[in-house]
Every structure is written in C-alpha cells, then in structure tokens.
GROMACS .gro file of C-alpha atoms in nm:
model
  382
    1MET     CA    1  -2.407  14.191  12.370
    2LEU     CA    2  -2.210  14.514  12.350
    3SER     CA    3  -2.016  14.431  12.663
    4THR     CA    4  -1.925  14.093  12.517
    5GLN     CA    5  -1.796  14.257  12.199
    6ARG     CA    6  -1.591  14.504  12.404
    7LEU     CA    7  -1.446  14.217  12.608
    8CYS     CA    8  -1.341  14.029  12.293
    9LEU     CA    9  -1.193  14.344  12.143
   10GLY     CA   10  -1.000  14.410  12.462
   11LEU     CA   11  -0.860  14.059  12.472
   12ALA     CA   12  -0.754  14.087  12.108
   13LEU     CA   13  -0.574  14.414  12.175
   14VAL     CA   14  -0.394  14.261  12.474
   15TRP     CA   15  -0.289  13.960  12.261
   16LEU     CA   16  -0.162  14.183  11.978
   17SER     CA   17   0.024  14.399  12.227
   18ALA     CA   18   0.191  14.094  12.377
   19CYS     CA   19   0.293  13.971  12.032
   20GLU     CA   20   0.437  14.311  11.949
   21GLN     CA   21   0.636  14.318  12.273
   22GLN     CA   22   0.765  13.966  12.209
   23THR     CA   23   0.871  14.064  11.858
   24GLN     CA   24   1.049  14.368  11.992
   25GLN     CA   25   1.225  14.163  12.259
   26THR     CA   26   1.367  13.906  12.010
   27PRO     CA   27   1.476  14.099  11.703
   28HIS     CA   28   1.607  13.891  11.404
   29THR     CA   29   1.982  13.907  11.363
   30PRO     CA   30   2.112  13.818  11.014
   31GLU     CA   31   2.392  13.558  10.987
   32LYS     CA   32   2.733  13.711  10.990
   33VAL     CA   33   2.915  13.667  10.659
   34VAL     CA   34   3.283  13.588  10.714
   35GLN     CA   35   3.513  13.787  10.490
   36TYR     CA   36   3.863  13.667  10.402
   37ALA     CA   37   4.144  13.871  10.259
   38ASN     CA   38   4.213  13.610   9.989
   39GLN     CA   39   4.178  13.245   9.892
   40LEU     CA   40   4.485  13.133  10.084
   41GLU     CA   41   4.359  13.294  10.405
   42ARG     CA   42   4.018  13.128  10.359
   43VAL     CA   43   4.177  12.785  10.321
   44LYS     CA   44   4.395  12.834  10.627
   45LYS     CA   45   4.119  12.983  10.845
   46THR     CA   46   3.861  12.718  10.753
   47GLY     CA   47   4.123  12.443  10.762
   48ILE     CA   48   3.987  12.279  10.445
   49LEU     CA   49   4.145  12.247  10.100
   50THR     CA   50   3.879  12.147   9.845
   51VAL     CA   51   4.010  11.968   9.536
   52LEU     CA   52   3.850  11.828   9.221
   53THR     CA   53   3.987  11.495   9.102
   54ARG     CA   54   3.878  11.167   8.942
   55TYR     CA   55   3.893  10.798   9.020
   56ASP     CA   56   4.185  10.650   8.829
   57PRO     CA   57   4.496  10.445   8.916
   58THR     CA   58   4.708  10.746   8.817
   59THR     CA   59   4.522  10.999   9.030
   60TYR     CA   60   4.298  10.888   9.316
   61TYR     CA   61   4.168  10.547   9.421
   62GLU     CA   62   4.092  10.346   9.733
   63GLY     CA   63   4.338  10.065   9.791
   64ALA     CA   64   4.382   9.805  10.062
   65ASN     CA   65   4.538  10.056  10.301
   66GLY     CA   66   4.316  10.355  10.225
   67PHE     CA   67   4.323  10.617   9.954
   68SER     CA   68   4.620  10.646   9.725
   69GLY     CA   69   4.728  10.770   9.382
   70LEU     CA   70   4.988  11.021   9.271
   71GLU     CA   71   4.746  11.316   9.274
   72TYR     CA   72   4.611  11.213   9.614
   73ASP     CA   73   4.961  11.196   9.762
   74LEU     CA   74   5.060  11.531   9.610
   75VAL     CA   75   4.748  11.701   9.746
   76GLN     CA   76   4.809  11.552  10.091
   77LEU     CA   77   5.164  11.689  10.086
   78PHE     CA   78   5.033  12.032   9.988
   79ALA     CA   79   4.774  12.017  10.267
   80GLN     CA   80   5.050  11.935  10.515
   81HIS     CA   81   5.244  12.233  10.381
   82LEU     CA   82   4.939  12.453  10.450
   83GLN     CA   83   4.855  12.270  10.776
   84VAL     CA   84   4.498  12.199  10.667
   85LYS     CA   85   4.281  11.898  10.584
   86THR     CA   86   4.159  11.791  10.240
   87HIS     CA   87   3.815  11.746  10.087
   88PHE     CA   88   3.792  11.578   9.747
   89ILE     CA   89   3.510  11.623   9.497
   90ILE     CA   90   3.471  11.351   9.232
   91PRO     CA   91   3.254  11.466   8.938
   92ASP     CA   92   3.100  11.207   8.708
   93THR     CA   93   3.303  11.305   8.401
   94PHE     CA   94   3.638  11.455   8.311
   95ALA     CA   95   3.464  11.741   8.130
   96ALA     CA   96   3.275  11.823   8.451
   97ILE     CA   97   3.605  11.859   8.637
   98LEU     CA   98   3.713  12.135   8.401
   99GLN     CA   99   3.370  12.301   8.414
  100LYS     CA  100   3.360  12.300   8.794
  101THR     CA  101   3.715  12.434   8.812
  102GLN     CA  102   3.616  12.728   8.594
  103ALA     CA  103   3.305  12.783   8.805
  104GLY     CA  104   3.510  12.800   9.126
  105ASP     CA  105   3.341  12.498   9.286
  106ALA     CA  106   3.675  12.395   9.439
  107ASP     CA  107   4.014  12.548   9.511
  108PHE     CA  108   4.173  12.374   9.211
  109ALA     CA  109   4.172  12.052   9.008
  110ALA     CA  110   4.431  11.776   9.053
  111ALA     CA  111   4.318  11.517   8.801
  112GLY     CA  112   4.602  11.431   8.566
  113ILE     CA  113   4.530  11.735   8.351
  114SER     CA  114   4.772  11.797   8.066
  115ILE     CA  115   4.872  12.151   7.975
  116THR     CA  116   4.753  12.251   7.627
  117GLU     CA  117   4.741  12.585   7.448
  118GLU     CA  118   4.362  12.579   7.451
  119ARG     CA  119   4.346  12.510   7.824
  120LYS     CA  120   4.600  12.782   7.901
  121GLN     CA  121   4.338  13.029   7.777
  122LYS     CA  122   4.105  12.918   8.058
  123PHE     CA  123   4.323  12.804   8.347
  124LEU     CA  124   4.638  12.881   8.542
  125PHE     CA  125   4.870  12.581   8.564
  126THR     CA  126   5.123  12.506   8.835
  127PRO     CA  127   5.472  12.385   8.745
  128ALA     CA  128   5.440  12.043   8.580
  129TYR     CA  129   5.500  11.734   8.792
  130HIS     CA  130   5.496  11.458   8.527
  131LYS     CA  131   5.550  11.409   8.154
  132VAL     CA  132   5.330  11.187   7.935
  133THR     CA  133   5.250  11.118   7.571
  134GLU     CA  134   4.913  11.037   7.415
  135GLN     CA  135   4.910  10.686   7.272
  136VAL     CA  136   4.688  10.480   7.042
  137ILE     CA  137   4.590  10.156   7.218
  138TYR     CA  138   4.475   9.836   7.047
  139ARG     CA  139   4.417   9.475   7.153
  140SER     CA  140   4.626   9.172   7.062
  141GLY     CA  141   4.450   8.968   6.797
  142ILE     CA  142   4.400   9.247   6.545
  143LYS     CA  143   4.654   9.395   6.310
  144GLN     CA  144   4.861   9.666   6.474
  145PRO     CA  145   4.781  10.012   6.335
  146ARG     CA  146   5.102  10.189   6.240
  147LYS     CA  147   4.979  10.526   6.117
  148ILE     CA  148   4.683  10.757   6.168
  149SER     CA  149   4.506  10.654   5.848
  150ASP     CA  150   4.494  10.293   5.975
  151LEU     CA  151   4.253  10.404   6.249
  152ALA     CA  152   3.987  10.469   5.986
  153ASN     CA  153   3.951  10.091   5.949
  154GLY     CA  154   3.796  10.045   6.294
  155ILE     CA  155   3.602  10.207   6.578
  156LEU     CA  156   3.805  10.469   6.764
  157GLU     CA  157   3.645  10.601   7.084
  158ILE     CA  158   3.788  10.859   7.326
  159VAL     CA  159   3.684  11.034   7.647
  160LYS     CA  160   3.499  11.360   7.595
  161GLY     CA  161   3.672  11.674   7.720
  162THR     CA  162   4.026  11.536   7.718
  163SER     CA  163   4.323  11.672   7.527
  164HIS     CA  164   4.301  11.363   7.304
  165ALA     CA  165   4.028  11.531   7.099
  166GLU     CA  166   4.252  11.834   7.041
  167SER     CA  167   4.528  11.607   6.911
  168LEU     CA  168   4.292  11.415   6.683
  169LEU     CA  169   4.146  11.736   6.540
  170THR     CA  170   4.496  11.848   6.447
  171LEU     CA  171   4.572  11.512   6.285
  172GLN     CA  172   4.239  11.513   6.101
  173GLN     CA  173   4.348  11.817   5.901
  174LYS     CA  174   4.598  11.597   5.715
  175THR     CA  175   4.390  11.279   5.737
  176PRO     CA  176   4.026  11.376   5.665
  177GLU     CA  177   3.909  11.014   5.674
  178LEU     CA  178   3.996  10.996   6.045
  179GLN     CA  179   3.675  10.974   6.252
  180TRP     CA  180   3.608  10.896   6.617
  181LEU     CA  181   3.339  10.872   6.882
  182THR     CA  182   3.345  11.070   7.208
  183ASN     CA  183   3.212  10.916   7.528
  184ASP     CA  184   3.078  11.149   7.797
  185SER     CA  185   2.997  10.881   8.054
  186LEU     CA  186   3.311  10.662   8.068
  187ASP     CA  187   3.667  10.751   8.162
  188THR     CA  188   3.983  10.610   8.004
  189ASP     CA  189   3.974  10.303   8.229
  190GLY     CA  190   3.621  10.232   8.109
  191LEU     CA  191   3.719  10.262   7.744
  192LEU     CA  192   4.017  10.033   7.797
  193TYR     CA  193   3.773   9.778   7.939
  194LEU     CA  194   3.558   9.808   7.625
  195LEU     CA  195   3.870   9.765   7.414
  196ASN     CA  196   3.976   9.457   7.609
  197GLU     CA  197   3.627   9.310   7.557
  198ARG     CA  198   3.654   9.379   7.179
  199LEU     CA  199   3.362   9.624   7.187
  200ILE     CA  200   3.575   9.894   7.025
  201ASP     CA  201   3.890   9.870   6.815
  202TYR     CA  202   4.104  10.159   6.940
  203THR     CA  203   4.120  10.425   7.206
  204ILE     CA  204   4.365  10.692   7.319
  205ALA     CA  205   4.531  10.691   7.662
  206ASP     CA  206   4.806  10.889   7.827
  207SER     CA  207   5.124  10.686   7.863
  208ASN     CA  208   5.108  10.688   8.243
  209GLN     CA  209   4.753  10.550   8.236
  210ILE     CA  210   4.826  10.258   8.007
  211THR     CA  211   5.145  10.185   8.202
  212LEU     CA  212   4.947  10.125   8.521
  213ILE     CA  213   4.628   9.978   8.375
  214ARG     CA  214   4.797   9.734   8.136
  215ARG     CA  215   4.879   9.501   8.424
  216PHE     CA  216   4.502   9.435   8.446
  217TYR     CA  217   4.466   9.408   8.068
  218PRO     CA  218   4.786   9.238   7.946
  219LYS     CA  219   4.650   9.194   7.593
  220LEU     CA  220   4.631   9.570   7.536
  221ASN     CA  221   4.922   9.721   7.346
  222VAL     CA  222   5.056  10.061   7.245
  223ALA     CA  223   5.044  10.116   6.868
  224PHE     CA  224   5.210  10.460   6.840
  225ASN     CA  225   5.214  10.809   6.990
  226ILE     CA  226   4.987  11.082   6.855
  227SER     CA  227   5.132  11.375   7.047
  228PRO     CA  228   5.464  11.515   7.157
  229ALA     CA  229   5.541  11.508   7.527
  230ARG     CA  230   5.268  11.672   7.735
  231TYR     CA  231   5.304  11.791   8.091
  232LEU     CA  232   5.061  11.729   8.377
  233ALA     CA  233   4.985  12.001   8.631
  234TRP     CA  234   4.721  12.130   8.870
  235ALA     CA  235   4.465  12.365   8.716
  236PHE     CA  236   4.341  12.682   8.888
  237ARG     CA  237   4.070  12.905   8.749
  238LYS     CA  238   4.191  13.240   8.625
  239SER     CA  239   4.136  13.507   8.890
  240ASP     CA  240   4.284  13.825   9.032
  241ASP     CA  241   4.339  13.633   9.356
  242LEU     CA  242   4.664  13.441   9.308
  243SER     CA  243   4.737  13.377   9.676
  244LEU     CA  244   4.672  13.001   9.680
  245TYR     CA  245   4.808  12.953   9.328
  246ASN     CA  246   5.135  13.124   9.421
  247GLU     CA  247   5.161  12.904   9.730
  248ALA     CA  248   5.115  12.596   9.509
  249VAL     CA  249   5.396  12.717   9.282
  250VAL     CA  250   5.625  12.750   9.585
  251PHE     CA  251   5.518  12.402   9.700
  252PHE     CA  252   5.607  12.237   9.368
  253ASN     CA  253   5.942  12.413   9.352
  254ASN     CA  254   6.015  12.286   9.703
  255ILE     CA  255   5.927  11.921   9.636
  256LYS     CA  256   6.133  11.924   9.318
  257ASN     CA  257   6.434  12.061   9.501
  258ASN     CA  258   6.409  11.828   9.801
  259LYS     CA  259   6.345  11.520   9.579
  260ALA     CA  260   6.004  11.448   9.737
  261LEU     CA  261   5.841  11.458   9.392
  262GLU     CA  262   6.102  11.220   9.252
  263GLN     CA  263   6.033  10.978   9.538
  264LEU     CA  264   5.656  10.990   9.477
  265LEU     CA  265   5.699  10.921   9.106
  266GLU     CA  266   5.926  10.628   9.185
  267ARG     CA  267   5.674  10.492   9.437
  268HIS     CA  268   5.385  10.503   9.191
  269TYR     CA  269   5.560  10.417   8.864
  270GLY     CA  270   5.897  10.262   8.948
  271HIS     CA  271   5.762   9.906   8.965
  272THR     CA  272   5.618   9.926   8.613
  273ARG     CA  273   5.962   9.914   8.455
  274ASN     CA  274   5.976   9.541   8.530
  275ILE     CA  275   5.627   9.448   8.404
  276LYS     CA  276   5.639   9.241   8.085
  277TYR     CA  277   5.352   9.094   7.887
  278VAL     CA  278   5.454   8.728   7.930
  279GLY     CA  279   5.528   8.773   8.300
  280ASN     CA  280   5.194   8.944   8.354
  281CYS     CA  281   5.001   8.665   8.182
  282THR     CA  282   5.193   8.403   8.381
  283PHE     CA  283   5.115   8.585   8.704
  284ARG     CA  284   4.743   8.595   8.626
  285LEU     CA  285   4.751   8.222   8.552
  286HIS     CA  286   4.930   8.145   8.880
  287LEU     CA  287   4.687   8.371   9.063
  288GLN     CA  288   4.407   8.133   8.968
  289SER     CA  289   4.588   7.799   8.982
  290HIS     CA  290   4.851   7.831   9.259
  291LEU     CA  291   4.755   8.099   9.511
  292PRO     CA  292   4.422   7.955   9.641
  293GLN     CA  293   4.592   7.650   9.798
  294TYR     CA  294   4.827   7.872  10.000
  295GLN     CA  295   4.607   8.173  10.078
  296ALA     CA  296   4.481   8.048  10.417
  297MET     CA  297   4.839   7.978  10.533
  298LEU     CA  298   4.950   8.322  10.417
  299GLU     CA  299   4.660   8.485  10.604
  300HIS     CA  300   4.738   8.296  10.927
  301ALA     CA  301   5.107   8.385  10.910
  302ALA     CA  302   5.016   8.747  10.838
  303ASP     CA  303   4.787   8.756  11.143
  304LYS     CA  304   5.057   8.607  11.365
  305TYR     CA  305   5.329   8.852  11.260
  306ALA     CA  306   5.109   9.159  11.191
  307PHE     CA  307   5.147   9.180  10.813
  308ASP     CA  308   4.910   9.227  10.524
  309TRP     CA  309   4.879   8.875  10.383
  310ARG     CA  310   4.912   9.014  10.033
  311LEU     CA  311   5.262   9.133  10.118
  312LEU     CA  312   5.361   8.777  10.210
  313ALA     CA  313   5.189   8.651   9.894
  314ALA     CA  314   5.385   8.898   9.682
  315ILE     CA  315   5.714   8.799   9.844
  316SER     CA  316   5.650   8.428   9.797
  317TYR     CA  317   5.552   8.482   9.433
  318GLN     CA  318   5.866   8.683   9.371
  319GLU     CA  319   6.076   8.412   9.534
  320SER     CA  320   5.919   8.094   9.391
  321HIS     CA  321   5.615   8.175   9.174
  322TRP     CA  322   5.419   7.988   9.447
  323ASN     CA  323   5.600   7.664   9.368
  324LYS     CA  324   5.656   7.472   9.693
  325ASP     CA  325   5.919   7.252   9.527
  326ALA     CA  326   6.119   7.538   9.378
  327VAL     CA  327   6.497   7.499   9.405
  328SER     CA  328   6.753   7.756   9.290
  329PRO     CA  329   7.101   7.676   9.151
  330THR     CA  330   7.245   7.793   9.483
  331GLY     CA  331   7.035   7.549   9.687
  332VAL     CA  332   6.764   7.771   9.836
  333LYS     CA  333   6.426   7.596   9.848
  334GLY     CA  334   6.052   7.626   9.894
  335LEU     CA  335   5.785   7.892   9.863
  336MET     CA  336   5.997   8.148  10.046
  337MET     CA  337   6.328   8.018   9.904
  338LEU     CA  338   6.504   7.988  10.239
  339THR     CA  339   6.870   7.894  10.267
  340GLN     CA  340   6.960   7.598  10.485
  341ALA     CA  341   7.127   7.828  10.738
  342THR     CA  342   6.830   8.064  10.758
  343ALA     CA  343   6.587   7.773  10.789
  344SER     CA  344   6.786   7.628  11.080
  345GLN     CA  345   6.792   7.966  11.253
  346LEU     CA  346   6.413   7.998  11.214
  347GLY     CA  347   6.338   7.643  11.325
  348VAL     CA  348   6.217   7.533  10.982
  349LYS     CA  349   6.281   7.159  10.944
  350ASP     CA  350   6.142   7.104  10.594
  351ARG     CA  351   6.189   7.398  10.356
  352THR     CA  352   5.958   7.242  10.097
  353ASP     CA  353   5.669   7.220  10.343
  354PRO     CA  354   5.444   7.516  10.245
  355LYS     CA  355   5.330   7.598  10.598
  356GLU     CA  356   5.679   7.584  10.747
  357SER     CA  357   5.822   7.791  10.463
  358ILE     CA  358   5.551   8.059  10.484
  359PHE     CA  359   5.567   8.097  10.862
  360GLY     CA  360   5.947   8.087  10.854
  361GLY     CA  361   5.959   8.352  10.584
  362ALA     CA  362   5.716   8.575  10.776
  363LEU     CA  363   5.926   8.544  11.092
  364TYR     CA  364   6.242   8.627  10.896
  365LEU     CA  365   6.076   8.936  10.748
  366LYS     CA  366   5.968   9.046  11.097
  367GLN     CA  367   6.324   9.012  11.223
  368ARG     CA  368   6.464   9.210  10.930
  369LEU     CA  369   6.212   9.493  10.974
  370LYS     CA  370   6.314   9.539  11.338
  371LYS     CA  371   6.660   9.636  11.214
  372ILE     CA  372   6.526   9.919  10.995
  373PRO     CA  373   6.540  10.261  11.169
  374ALA     CA  374   6.205  10.374  11.314
  375ARG     CA  375   6.233  10.705  11.125
  376ILE     CA  376   6.150  10.524  10.799
  377PRO     CA  377   5.767  10.505  10.771
  378GLU     CA  378   5.536  10.285  10.568
  379PRO     CA  379   5.505  10.209  10.281
  380ASP     CA  380   5.881  10.258  10.229
  381ARG     CA  381   5.950  10.041  10.533
  382THR     CA  382   5.819   9.723  10.370
   0.00000   0.00000   0.00000
C-alpha cells in the first residue's frame, strides 16, 4: 500500500515538473501596443481614414454606380490627398454623429454639419465648403405660412440634434406660442416623407436638402427662411493633436484654389437650377405612362453599346419626352430627335420608329464619345 502511494506521489511530482518546464519554455508575451506620434501619422501608417456621416442625398448614398454624395466625394478626395483608404461609420441618428465625434470614435464627421456658435464650443471646424439656409417646408394644399406665428396653427416636427432647434429656440423668444416636436429616430428625408403624406404640417430643412429631395416630392414647397446663411464644414473633436485637422485645412484651401470644390458643387447641385414644379410633375407622369413601353429597347441598345440604359432614357426624355412622334420646328424627329442627315449616316430609315431611333441615338452617342479625350473620366465624360 505504501509503495503504491509513493508511486502515485512520484508520478504526480513528475507531471507537475513537466508542466512547470513547459510553462517556463513558453512564456506569455503581451501584445505590442503601437504608438503613433499623432493622429495624422496613425492615419497614414494604418492606411485608414475613419469618418462619421449619414445617409442623405446631400451627403452619402448608394446610387446606380456605387456610393456618391458631396460629402462622400470630398472625403474620397481627402483620402487621395493622404494616400489612404476610407471607412465610413453611419450612426442611427444625427445626434449620435455629434456624440461619437466628441467621443473620438472616428477621425472626424462629414455629415452636412452647419457651423453654429454652440457647436464651436465643442468642435473644431474646417473651412466651410457650402452655404445653406434653414427653411420652413410645407405641402401644397394647405395655406402657405408666411411668418413664424403661422406655424403655431399646425404640427411642426424637426430632427433632434440639428441646428434647426437652436434657430427655433431663438425665434421662440419673440413668439412664445411657437411649439414643435423633435424626432430622434428619423432624419430630414424621413420627416419630408411624413410631410408629403400629410402626417405633419411643417418641418425645417436646409436649403441644399430640399433642393435635392424636392424632385421626389414635387408638392413640397419652401415657405420662408428661418436663419441667415449657415456654412457647412467637417467637424473635428477638440484636442491638443491638430495634425489631421491642420492637414484638412490645407486640403480645403487647395481644392478651393484649384476649383475642384467648385466642380464638385456643380456636379451635385448644378442640375437643380433647371428643376421646376410643373416639369417635375410631368416627368413623373411620363415615367409611369410612357417609359415602360420603351424600357426594353433602351436596355437592349444600352447592352449593345455599353451604356447604362438610364442614360439613354434620360437623353430620349430630354429630346422628346418619350414621344415617338415628336417633331421640332427644324424638322428633327422621333424619340432621339435625329436630323435627316444624321439618320442617313446611322442607317436609320424611319426616324419615328422607336427601335430605330433608340439604337441610332445610342450609336451616335458612342461615336461622339470616341472623340472626347481619354483624359476626361466618368461621370464628366457622359
């Protein structure tokens, strides 16, 4: 019995000794923490620029050809300047964007943020890249409000955390009857939808937002402005480390001087100068009644000549409003409004035949594009 106990004790000691040796042979090495001299160095060394933004036609959205939006394009230009890639964070609410910026959850926020005195206490702003005004929006079918006190006659709802609340608080001092609701789950686009559906009576939107979104809601109108001009800029949290912020300031000065900013603004907002209420309503009507009968032809022509079919659809609408029998005073005819000479050159025998006109127009566009210098990229090329 004793010998058995000694044997077990000996085996246990051998096992413990082996474990101790194994532990000694593979010591734990803590993960090495990488230290960077400053924020700019970290971004360049990691190769990632992390940016807070929001889904909105004025900032960041996914279109037919990938992501787009003024803020998206500006951030991509800045990333090219730094020679890094981008990573976007999309919080659920506008208020969360400001909170996360202050908390340092990203390098900065590019979300259509207007510079206000209150925000300047919390953030560092880059040079402004766009000017907007805050506007009261209402729907056709109700009496247009013409002054602040008129808003007390209906339901006014705004997005929580925006500068719109600051403006309304200032106005409320002279108009105590002014009241409003704040929504912490919807953005401006969502409130404009509610307004269009007659679920609220008024909301506030920045002028650039209503300019772009009104094409989807042609019955929404601007009543009046409630603020002077405000300026949009990127927001950085206040910190002793100004390395990335200073680089952003240099970047904005550069794109203002070389006209790159002007070109971006023209790309995103230039087309809106020609949008009128009646034309927009007519377009929506034609979209339902005219386009379906030609869509398959447009898609086939687009496949043949390597175009987005919507480009051909847009061209044909601009030319003829999708009217196959359209004739201009100068004699051009058909969906693509081809001249007799151009039609002959393209082999189009009947300009009023929708298929011939569409395929002829697509071929003509292809020929014209070949004459544009290769140095001009998309989307400016088309």
